[in-house]
Tab-separated table of C-alpha atoms and ligand atoms in Angstrom:
chain	number	residue	atom	x	y	z
R	1	UNK	CA	-22.186	-24.581	-0.972
R	2	UNK	CA	-21.711	-22.960	2.284
R	3	UNK	CA	-24.997	-22.090	4.357
R	4	UNK	CA	-25.758	-18.299	3.607
R	5	UNK	CA	-24.595	-16.109	6.772
R	6	UNK	CA	-27.299	-14.982	9.252
R	7	UNK	CA	-29.157	-11.834	8.264
R	8	UNK	CA	-27.672	-9.654	10.637
R	9	UNK	CA	-24.409	-9.638	8.581
R	10	UNK	CA	-26.413	-9.180	5.189
R	11	UNK	CA	-27.983	-6.410	3.271
R	12	UNK	CA	-31.123	-8.301	2.627
R	13	UNK	CA	-33.525	-5.277	2.234
R	14	UNK	CA	-33.521	-4.050	-1.299
R	15	UNK	CA	-34.964	-0.468	-0.186
R	16	UNK	CA	-32.297	-0.205	2.516
R	17	UNK	CA	-29.855	-0.977	-0.349
R	18	UNK	CA	-31.134	1.617	-2.572
R	19	UNK	CA	-31.342	4.366	0.414
R	20	UNK	CA	-27.685	3.270	1.344
R	21	UNK	CA	-26.305	3.811	-2.354
R	22	UNK	CA	-28.145	7.117	-2.590
R	23	UNK	CA	-26.726	8.581	0.521
R	24	UNK	CA	-23.343	7.357	-0.159
R	25	UNK	CA	-23.261	8.772	-3.687
R	26	UNK	CA	-25.068	12.194	-2.526
R	27	UNK	CA	-22.162	12.461	0.073
R	28	UNK	CA	-19.439	11.599	-2.496
R	29	UNK	CA	-20.490	13.996	-5.051
R	30	UNK	CA	-20.562	16.740	-2.129
R	31	UNK	CA	-17.309	15.783	-0.309
R	32	UNK	CA	-14.991	13.864	-2.689
R	33	UNK	CA	-11.462	14.851	-2.919
R	34	UNK	CA	-10.172	16.291	-5.976
R	35	UNK	CA	-7.609	13.748	-7.147
R	36	UNK	CA	-5.727	13.880	-10.532
R	37	UNK	CA	-6.561	10.402	-11.630
R	38	UNK	CA	-10.501	11.112	-10.877
R	39	UNK	CA	-10.152	14.059	-13.203
R	40	UNK	CA	-8.528	12.214	-15.761
R	41	UNK	CA	-10.979	9.025	-15.383
R	42	UNK	CA	-13.896	11.479	-15.726
R	43	UNK	CA	-12.758	13.553	-18.718
R	44	UNK	CA	-10.580	11.321	-21.052
R	45	UNK	CA	-12.394	10.151	-24.015
R	46	UNK	CA	-10.104	7.321	-24.949
R	47	UNK	CA	-11.079	4.144	-22.993
R	48	UNK	CA	-7.661	2.680	-23.083
R	49	UNK	CA	-6.054	5.775	-21.636
R	50	UNK	CA	-8.668	6.145	-19.215
R	51	UNK	CA	-7.924	2.565	-18.017
R	52	UNK	CA	-4.227	2.992	-18.030
R	53	UNK	CA	-4.455	6.070	-15.662
R	54	UNK	CA	-6.696	4.406	-13.274
R	55	UNK	CA	-4.461	1.295	-13.221
R	56	UNK	CA	-1.418	3.402	-12.553
R	57	UNK	CA	-3.169	5.195	-9.716
R	58	UNK	CA	-4.446	1.981	-8.265
R	59	UNK	CA	-0.827	0.338	-8.215
R	60	UNK	CA	0.506	3.294	-6.605
R	61	UNK	CA	-2.028	3.559	-3.976
R	62	UNK	CA	-1.563	0.043	-2.744
R	63	UNK	CA	-0.086	0.487	0.679
R	64	UNK	CA	0.765	4.107	0.163
R	65	UNK	CA	-1.157	7.111	1.423
R	66	UNK	CA	-2.938	9.304	-1.224
R	67	UNK	CA	-1.000	12.535	-0.438
R	68	UNK	CA	2.187	10.810	-1.159
R	69	UNK	CA	0.968	9.237	-4.457
R	70	UNK	CA	-0.178	12.466	-6.063
R	71	UNK	CA	3.145	13.869	-7.050
R	72	UNK	CA	4.691	10.498	-8.127
R	73	UNK	CA	1.319	9.878	-10.246
R	74	UNK	CA	1.690	13.266	-11.957
R	75	UNK	CA	5.265	12.811	-12.681
R	76	UNK	CA	4.657	9.349	-14.240
R	77	UNK	CA	1.877	10.460	-16.222
R	78	UNK	CA	3.904	13.150	-17.535
R	79	UNK	CA	6.777	11.129	-18.508
R	80	UNK	CA	4.595	8.033	-19.804
R	81	UNK	CA	1.106	9.364	-20.682
R	82	UNK	CA	0.238	6.325	-22.544
R	83	UNK	CA	0.838	2.569	-22.501
R	84	UNK	CA	2.952	2.704	-25.426
R	85	UNK	CA	5.162	5.201	-23.786
R	86	UNK	CA	5.631	3.315	-20.589
R	87	UNK	CA	6.213	-0.238	-22.754
R	88	UNK	CA	9.135	1.501	-24.136
R	89	UNK	CA	10.633	2.702	-20.826
R	90	UNK	CA	13.598	1.208	-19.178
R	91	UNK	CA	13.394	-0.590	-15.761
R	92	UNK	CA	15.943	1.711	-14.552
R	93	UNK	CA	13.828	4.619	-15.426
R	94	UNK	CA	10.936	3.238	-13.713
R	95	UNK	CA	12.795	2.566	-10.523
R	96	UNK	CA	14.182	6.235	-10.705
R	97	UNK	CA	10.687	7.495	-10.747
R	98	UNK	CA	9.568	5.046	-8.100
R	99	UNK	CA	12.225	5.859	-5.699
R	100	UNK	CA	10.804	6.455	-2.413
R	101	UNK	CA	7.602	5.084	-2.975
R	102	UNK	CA	8.296	1.757	-1.660
R	103	UNK	CA	7.291	-1.898	-2.708
R	104	UNK	CA	9.421	-1.486	-5.815
R	105	UNK	CA	8.423	-4.583	-7.682
R	106	UNK	CA	4.975	-2.574	-8.104
R	107	UNK	CA	6.638	-0.415	-10.737
R	108	UNK	CA	8.453	-3.300	-12.368
R	109	UNK	CA	5.315	-5.260	-12.697
R	110	UNK	CA	3.326	-2.350	-13.984
R	111	UNK	CA	6.000	-1.743	-16.925
R	112	UNK	CA	5.864	-5.606	-17.686
R	113	UNK	CA	2.224	-5.720	-18.039
R	114	UNK	CA	2.146	-2.562	-20.256
R	115	UNK	CA	4.684	-4.273	-22.531
R	116	UNK	CA	2.305	-7.278	-22.557
R	117	UNK	CA	-0.734	-5.055	-23.527
R	118	UNK	CA	1.237	-3.470	-26.351
R	119	UNK	CA	3.119	-6.631	-27.716
R	120	UNK	CA	0.243	-9.232	-27.164
R	121	UNK	CA	-3.012	-7.493	-27.049
R	122	UNK	CA	-2.420	-4.888	-29.681
R	123	UNK	CA	-2.363	-2.213	-27.121
R	124	UNK	CA	-6.236	-2.638	-25.930
R	125	UNK	CA	-6.615	-3.006	-22.410
R	126	UNK	CA	-8.799	-6.118	-21.432
R	127	UNK	CA	-12.350	-4.798	-21.068
R	128	UNK	CA	-13.641	-6.889	-17.967
R	129	UNK	CA	-12.537	-7.241	-14.483
R	130	UNK	CA	-12.339	-11.196	-15.261
R	131	UNK	CA	-9.896	-10.645	-18.135
R	132	UNK	CA	-7.953	-7.913	-16.744
R	133	UNK	CA	-7.142	-10.073	-13.666
R	134	UNK	CA	-6.403	-13.174	-15.927
R	135	UNK	CA	-4.316	-11.447	-18.516
R	136	UNK	CA	-2.390	-8.729	-16.729
R	137	UNK	CA	0.413	-9.720	-14.536
R	138	UNK	CA	0.280	-7.901	-10.917
R	139	UNK	CA	-3.359	-7.112	-11.471
R	140	UNK	CA	-5.421	-8.934	-8.729
R	141	UNK	CA	-9.032	-8.942	-7.830
R	142	UNK	CA	-9.287	-5.701	-6.365
R	143	UNK	CA	-7.273	-3.618	-9.016
R	144	UNK	CA	-9.184	-5.296	-11.796
R	145	UNK	CA	-12.390	-4.473	-10.032
R	146	UNK	CA	-11.349	-0.833	-9.615
R	147	UNK	CA	-10.257	-0.494	-13.339
R	148	UNK	CA	-13.201	-2.100	-14.569
R	149	UNK	CA	-15.872	-0.114	-12.366
R	150	UNK	CA	-14.246	3.301	-12.921
R	151	UNK	CA	-13.074	2.995	-16.503
R	152	UNK	CA	-15.797	0.994	-18.171
R	153	UNK	CA	-18.685	1.383	-15.852
R	154	UNK	CA	-18.661	-2.431	-14.973
R	155	UNK	CA	-21.124	-2.992	-12.008
R	156	UNK	CA	-18.474	-5.145	-10.168
R	157	UNK	CA	-17.655	-4.367	-6.465
R	158	UNK	CA	-13.957	-3.856	-4.979
R	159	UNK	CA	-12.711	-4.828	-1.453
R	160	UNK	CA	-9.713	-3.263	-0.063
R	161	UNK	CA	-8.691	-2.309	3.417
R	162	UNK	CA	-11.069	0.658	3.775
R	163	UNK	CA	-14.081	-1.333	2.479
R	164	UNK	CA	-13.329	-3.983	4.755
R	165	UNK	CA	-13.508	-1.529	7.670
R	166	UNK	CA	-16.653	-0.024	6.619
R	167	UNK	CA	-18.443	-3.195	5.660
R	168	UNK	CA	-17.462	-5.079	9.106
R	169	UNK	CA	-18.787	-2.244	11.030
R	170	UNK	CA	-21.962	-1.611	8.936
R	171	UNK	CA	-22.885	-5.571	9.488
R	172	UNK	CA	-21.136	-6.209	12.826
R	173	UNK	CA	-18.739	-8.687	11.187
R	174	UNK	CA	-16.138	-9.644	14.028
R	175	UNK	CA	-14.576	-12.875	12.539
R	176	UNK	CA	-11.131	-12.516	11.433
R	177	UNK	CA	-11.251	-10.190	8.316
R	178	UNK	CA	-8.191	-11.724	6.842
R	179	UNK	CA	-9.650	-15.123	6.745
R	180	UNK	CA	-10.492	-16.262	3.239
R	181	UNK	CA	-14.033	-17.098	4.355
R	182	UNK	CA	-14.748	-13.671	5.688
R	183	UNK	CA	-13.060	-11.940	2.540
R	184	UNK	CA	-15.288	-14.186	0.306
R	185	UNK	CA	-18.357	-12.912	2.178
R	186	UNK	CA	-17.291	-9.317	1.758
R	187	UNK	CA	-16.656	-9.774	-1.925
R	188	UNK	CA	-20.178	-11.052	-2.275
R	189	UNK	CA	-21.217	-8.305	-0.255
R	190	UNK	CA	-19.427	-5.435	-2.354
R	191	UNK	CA	-20.719	-7.041	-5.522
R	192	UNK	CA	-24.455	-6.914	-4.340
R	193	UNK	CA	-24.308	-3.472	-3.108
R	194	UNK	CA	-22.230	-1.565	-5.909
R	195	UNK	CA	-24.763	0.791	-7.597
R	196	UNK	CA	-25.524	-0.430	-10.960
R	197	UNK	CA	-25.667	2.920	-12.855
R	198	UNK	CA	-22.807	4.374	-11.072
R	199	UNK	CA	-20.389	1.640	-10.068
R	200	UNK	CA	-17.023	3.444	-10.190
R	201	UNK	CA	-18.426	6.267	-8.097
R	202	UNK	CA	-19.858	4.010	-5.710
R	203	UNK	CA	-16.663	2.023	-5.028
R	204	UNK	CA	-14.583	5.261	-4.940
R	205	UNK	CA	-17.189	6.404	-2.380
R	206	UNK	CA	-16.931	3.583	-0.218
R	207	UNK	CA	-13.133	3.763	-0.250
R	208	UNK	CA	-13.204	7.374	0.385
R	209	UNK	CA	-15.626	6.811	3.478
R	210	UNK	CA	-13.283	4.425	4.776
R	211	UNK	CA	-10.290	6.876	4.348
R	212	UNK	CA	-11.940	9.914	5.398
R	213	UNK	CA	-14.721	9.069	8.005
R	214	UNK	CA	-15.035	5.680	9.007
R	215	UNK	CA	-11.295	5.589	9.707
R	216	UNK	CA	-9.537	2.859	11.936
R	217	UNK	CA	-8.901	4.601	15.255
R	218	UNK	CA	-11.630	7.511	15.765
R	219	UNK	CA	-14.192	7.332	13.142
R	220	UNK	CA	-16.488	10.285	12.651
R	221	UNK	CA	-19.668	8.517	12.991
R	222	UNK	CA	-21.834	11.650	13.690
R	223	UNK	CA	-20.788	13.002	10.068
R	224	UNK	CA	-21.261	9.662	8.228
R	225	UNK	CA	-23.580	9.722	5.632
R	226	UNK	CA	-24.556	5.697	6.083
R	227	UNK	CA	-25.058	5.832	9.868
R	228	UNK	CA	-28.702	5.008	9.916
R	229	UNK	CA	-27.412	1.867	8.135
R	230	UNK	CA	-24.620	0.907	10.316
R	231	UNK	CA	-25.395	-2.152	13.021
R	232	UNK	CA	-22.314	-1.212	14.911
R	233	UNK	CA	-23.218	2.184	15.690
R	234	UNK	CA	-26.712	0.974	16.539
R	235	UNK	CA	-25.236	-1.318	19.136
R	236	UNK	CA	-23.271	1.533	20.736
R	237	UNK	CA	-26.483	3.664	20.673
R	238	UNK	CA	-28.267	1.190	22.488
R	239	UNK	CA	-25.710	0.512	25.107
R	240	UNK	CA	-25.596	4.245	25.651
R	241	UNK	CA	-29.491	4.376	26.180
R	242	UNK	CA	-29.269	1.339	28.448
R	243	UNK	CA	-26.649	2.895	30.579
R	244	UNK	CA	-28.393	6.283	30.847
R	245	UNK	CA	-31.648	4.556	31.796
R	246	UNK	CA	-29.851	2.727	34.739
R	247	UNK	CA	-28.242	5.939	35.708
R	248	UNK	CA	-31.766	7.536	36.213
R	249	UNK	CA	-32.900	4.393	38.045
R	250	UNK	CA	-35.374	3.478	35.287
R	251	UNK	CA	-36.360	-0.055	34.760
R	252	UNK	CA	-33.742	-1.744	32.705
R	253	UNK	CA	-34.635	-4.652	30.486
R	254	UNK	CA	-31.749	-6.417	29.071
R	255	UNK	CA	-30.450	-4.622	26.126
R	256	UNK	CA	-31.104	-6.377	22.810
R	257	UNK	CA	-27.568	-7.004	21.605
R	258	UNK	CA	-28.479	-8.777	18.374
R	259	UNK	CA	-25.853	-11.390	18.506
R	260	UNK	CA	-26.366	-14.240	16.416
R	261	UNK	CA	-26.352	-16.672	19.213
R	262	UNK	CA	-23.716	-18.289	21.299
R	263	UNK	CA	-20.961	-19.741	18.922
R	264	UNK	CA	-21.404	-21.246	15.665
R	265	UNK	CA	-21.814	-18.026	13.712
R	266	UNK	CA	-18.674	-17.618	11.366
R	267	UNK	CA	-18.957	-13.879	11.045
R	268	UNK	CA	-19.586	-12.801	14.690
R	269	UNK	CA	-16.660	-12.079	17.084
R	270	UNK	CA	-15.089	-15.229	18.400
R	271	UNK	CA	-16.685	-16.463	21.833
R	272	UNK	CA	-13.457	-15.889	23.477
R	273	UNK	CA	-13.190	-12.386	22.371
R	274	UNK	CA	-16.724	-10.953	22.671
R	275	UNK	CA	-17.753	-7.301	21.906
R	276	UNK	CA	-15.654	-4.651	24.169
R	277	UNK	CA	-18.189	-1.932	25.089
R	278	UNK	CA	-15.165	0.486	25.670
R	279	UNK	CA	-14.232	0.002	21.980
R	280	UNK	CA	-17.568	0.956	20.400
R	281	UNK	CA	-17.486	0.536	16.732
R	282	UNK	CA	-13.735	0.085	16.574
R	283	UNK	CA	-14.662	-3.528	17.810
R	284	UNK	CA	-14.693	-4.101	13.989
R	285	UNK	CA	-13.125	-5.157	11.931
R	286	UNK	CA	-10.854	-7.818	13.754
R	287	UNK	CA	-7.638	-9.401	12.364
R	288	UNK	CA	-5.698	-12.218	13.469
R	289	UNK	CA	-2.384	-11.035	15.358
R	290	UNK	CA	0.175	-10.127	12.937
R	291	UNK	CA	3.533	-11.929	12.520
R	292	UNK	CA	6.392	-10.172	13.975
R	293	UNK	CA	8.826	-8.662	11.486
R	294	UNK	CA	12.215	-10.225	11.036
R	295	UNK	CA	14.985	-8.266	12.731
R	296	UNK	CA	18.079	-7.680	10.660
R	297	UNK	CA	21.425	-5.737	10.974
R	298	UNK	CA	23.165	-4.712	7.787
R	299	UNK	CA	26.739	-2.820	7.884
R	300	UNK	CA	26.779	-0.342	5.085
R	301	UNK	CA	29.627	2.008	4.077
R	302	UNK	CA	29.770	5.400	2.370
R	303	UNK	CA	32.811	5.388	0.343
R	304	UNK	CA	33.589	9.047	-0.732
R	305	UNK	CA	36.140	10.408	-2.995
R	306	UNK	CA	37.182	13.478	-4.746
R	307	UNK	CA	35.574	14.037	-8.209
R	308	UNK	CA	37.388	15.694	-11.167
R	309	UNK	CA	36.045	19.130	-9.859
R	310	UNK	CA	36.892	18.538	-6.324
R	311	UNK	CA	33.321	17.804	-5.209
R	312	UNK	CA	32.802	14.591	-3.277
R	313	UNK	CA	31.334	11.568	-4.949
R	314	UNK	CA	30.006	8.438	-3.490
R	315	UNK	CA	29.945	4.806	-4.448
R	316	UNK	CA	26.781	3.226	-5.280
R	317	UNK	CA	26.269	-0.327	-6.397
R	318	UNK	CA	23.346	-2.223	-7.685
R	319	UNK	CA	21.271	-4.875	-5.971
R	320	UNK	CA	20.312	-8.208	-7.557
R	321	UNK	CA	17.498	-8.306	-10.082
R	322	UNK	CA	15.182	-10.088	-7.715
R	323	UNK	CA	14.387	-10.165	-4.155
R	324	UNK	CA	14.008	-7.204	-1.900
R	325	UNK	CA	14.486	-3.835	-3.395
R	326	UNK	CA	15.383	-5.552	-6.562
R	327	UNK	CA	17.675	-3.532	-9.041
R	328	UNK	CA	17.642	-0.774	-6.742
R	329	UNK	CA	21.074	1.220	-5.958
R	330	UNK	CA	22.884	1.469	-2.537
R	331	UNK	CA	26.081	2.116	-0.743
R	332	UNK	CA	27.924	-1.220	-0.437
R	333	UNK	CA	26.242	-3.107	2.179
R	334	UNK	CA	26.584	-6.539	4.169
R	335	UNK	CA	24.069	-8.369	5.909
R	336	UNK	CA	25.447	-9.134	9.544
R	337	UNK	CA	24.911	-11.908	11.899
R	338	UNK	CA	22.991	-11.057	15.122
R	339	UNK	CA	25.040	-9.750	18.129
R	340	UNK	CA	28.316	-9.461	16.067
R	341	UNK	CA	30.711	-7.271	18.072
R	342	UNK	CA	31.914	-3.987	16.601
R	343	UNK	CA	35.056	-4.981	15.775
R	344	UNK	CA	34.026	-8.153	13.966
R	345	UNK	CA	31.353	-6.184	11.827
R	346	UNK	CA	33.931	-3.617	10.923
R	347	UNK	CA	36.149	-6.551	9.820
R	348	UNK	CA	33.782	-8.307	7.763
R	349	UNK	CA	32.699	-5.049	6.108
R	350	UNK	CA	36.367	-4.323	5.056
R	351	UNK	CA	36.795	-7.850	3.591
R	352	UNK	CA	33.443	-6.948	1.854
R	353	UNK	CA	34.805	-3.628	0.217
R	354	UNK	CA	38.048	-5.288	-0.710
R	355	UNK	CA	36.103	-7.493	-2.857
R	356	UNK	CA	34.672	-4.573	-4.516
R	357	UNK	CA	37.699	-2.511	-4.924
R	358	UNK	CA	40.165	-5.292	-5.688
R	359	UNK	CA	42.700	-3.742	-2.953
R	360	UNK	CA	43.090	-4.033	0.861
R	361	UNK	CA	40.947	-2.164	3.088
R	362	UNK	CA	42.008	-1.561	6.386
R	363	UNK	CA	39.242	-2.201	9.079
R	364	UNK	CA	40.771	0.781	11.342
R	365	UNK	CA	40.099	3.303	8.519
R	366	UNK	CA	36.127	2.894	8.741
R	367	UNK	CA	34.622	5.247	10.804
R	368	UNK	CA	31.434	4.531	12.445
R	369	UNK	CA	28.764	7.200	11.853
R	370	UNK	CA	25.818	5.684	13.359
R	371	UNK	CA	22.799	3.407	13.075
R	372	UNK	CA	19.735	4.028	10.963
R	373	UNK	CA	16.477	2.144	11.306
R	374	UNK	CA	14.186	1.473	8.612
R	375	UNK	CA	10.901	-0.710	8.783
R	376	UNK	CA	9.766	-2.507	5.578
R	377	UNK	CA	6.715	-4.371	5.793
R	378	UNK	CA	8.090	-7.654	7.138
R	379	UNK	CA	11.618	-6.629	8.214
R	380	UNK	CA	12.788	-4.280	11.144
R	381	UNK	CA	16.107	-3.324	9.322
R	382	UNK	CA	19.106	-1.488	11.186
R	383	UNK	CA	21.960	-0.192	8.985
R	384	UNK	CA	25.171	0.292	10.989
R	385	UNK	CA	26.584	3.131	8.941
R	386	UNK	CA	30.393	3.621	8.268
R	387	UNK	CA	32.273	6.108	6.052
R	388	UNK	CA	35.382	5.940	4.235
R	389	UNK	CA	37.241	8.729	2.546
R	390	UNK	CA	39.636	7.541	-0.270
R	391	UNK	CA	42.738	9.080	-1.589
R	392	UNK	CA	43.579	8.777	-5.076
R	393	UNK	CA	41.629	6.701	-7.887
R	394	UNK	CA	40.094	3.477	-7.234
R	395	UNK	CA	39.630	0.756	-9.952
R	396	UNK	CA	36.431	-0.999	-9.119
R	397	UNK	CA	36.273	-4.632	-9.963
R	398	UNK	CA	34.460	-5.165	-13.409
R	399	UNK	CA	33.583	-8.493	-12.119
R	400	UNK	CA	31.472	-7.436	-9.280
R	401	UNK	CA	27.791	-6.106	-9.814
R	402	UNK	CA	27.244	-2.751	-11.437
R	403	UNK	CA	28.586	0.106	-9.778
R	404	UNK	CA	28.971	3.914	-10.099
R	405	UNK	CA	30.200	7.106	-8.587
R	406	UNK	CA	27.547	9.706	-7.921
R	407	UNK	CA	27.482	13.145	-6.641
R	408	UNK	CA	25.041	14.086	-3.809
R	409	UNK	CA	22.592	15.579	-6.449
R	410	UNK	CA	22.959	12.387	-8.683
R	411	UNK	CA	22.551	10.224	-5.846
R	412	UNK	CA	19.170	11.656	-5.030
R	413	UNK	CA	17.904	11.327	-8.548
R	414	UNK	CA	19.047	7.604	-8.770
R	415	UNK	CA	16.739	4.620	-8.221
R	416	UNK	CA	17.838	4.376	-4.474
R	417	UNK	CA	15.513	3.270	-1.726
R	418	UNK	CA	14.333	5.410	1.352
R	419	UNK	CA	16.304	3.829	3.514
R	420	UNK	CA	19.461	4.644	1.688
R	421	UNK	CA	18.343	8.326	1.757
R	422	UNK	CA	18.045	7.870	5.311
R	423	UNK	CA	21.702	6.382	5.335
A	501	SF4	FE1	-18.181	3.908	10.148
A	501	SF4	FE2	-19.343	5.033	12.098
A	501	SF4	FE3	-20.104	5.388	9.471
A	501	SF4	FE4	-20.588	3.126	11.093
A	501	SF4	S1	-21.459	5.071	11.517
A	501	SF4	S2	-19.878	3.010	8.985
A	501	SF4	S3	-18.794	2.969	12.297
A	501	SF4	S4	-18.354	6.143	10.588
């Protein structure tokens, strides 16, 4: 077993842990945001429905802001108020409702897992964090802990981005917070800290603190309910006191910076990147540099025809059922080689469209509209947008992927990505 971390990075005083729990919960009771899934979790007597509601909200909240999620969550719960209702939905319906929320595989996996609960677990959600993680596809350690603590009252901690930030600041953890060793320590800490009688509220309070007070760039330390337990803040205060003593010419003892010692501590900032006074508490957390996103260019064509009532209609085609934006609909698109000249990309797109339509498409007829940039988590995508108005009817090649003509209104209600809406 690895050696326990130095006391400076732990909560080893039971009285302090008690005080921290009390302060955080009192703040949460007073300041928590009113969110639909919280209301449901607090009032729904049926434990499976409660767990289902928390699960849906937690999956939607991964990578997405609360303000965006609320509307999607309400529509989802209205359409599929129970696991059984969701299990009967089609993937197309799920994608349509999810359209615009991003990371589309989340919706798909949620629905697959709901089917599993209904068909293999008799409609009963697993009752512990361990079983939730083991039995439900797409449910990781965090989501399992959130469902179990909030819906069942299991005293188990959670670690998400907000919790990482708060804990790293509370305990001056400056080692790479995305490394498995640090993440393991943070889970130990979260499990030790969680309030035994109100675990769901405690976990939500810790996350809420990270989302609203202990925010990444300019944390509101003065308003923080746990500031007296925060070692990063204590360090900042000591430095300020030291600086003002120096200013007034008072004797200046070397400030006690509470480092663990030079090198060797697995949780302190690396020796090559020591504490930077100008950053204050935002010295923590620290992450290894992110990989640069992949740069991609894609030609896309808005094919337009007159519908039966004279209103314009647009061709959309379905993407493959796996990979990026799986199963979503888009204007016919073609990934481009980098640095391809405009003339060449136009020709490549014309060839691609010809395969769809089963008839020659003149490259010269394609009108270049402009470029649209969309950032996916790991891809910097530029869509080069063309349009092509069509005369007369077009018979689409049935051997190609599914395709259909839609009005603008139908387009907006379809399972299309935010990037295509921008296009
Ligand atoms: Fe975060 Fe500041 Fe509170 Fe410390 S005192 S937990 S840094 S908001």
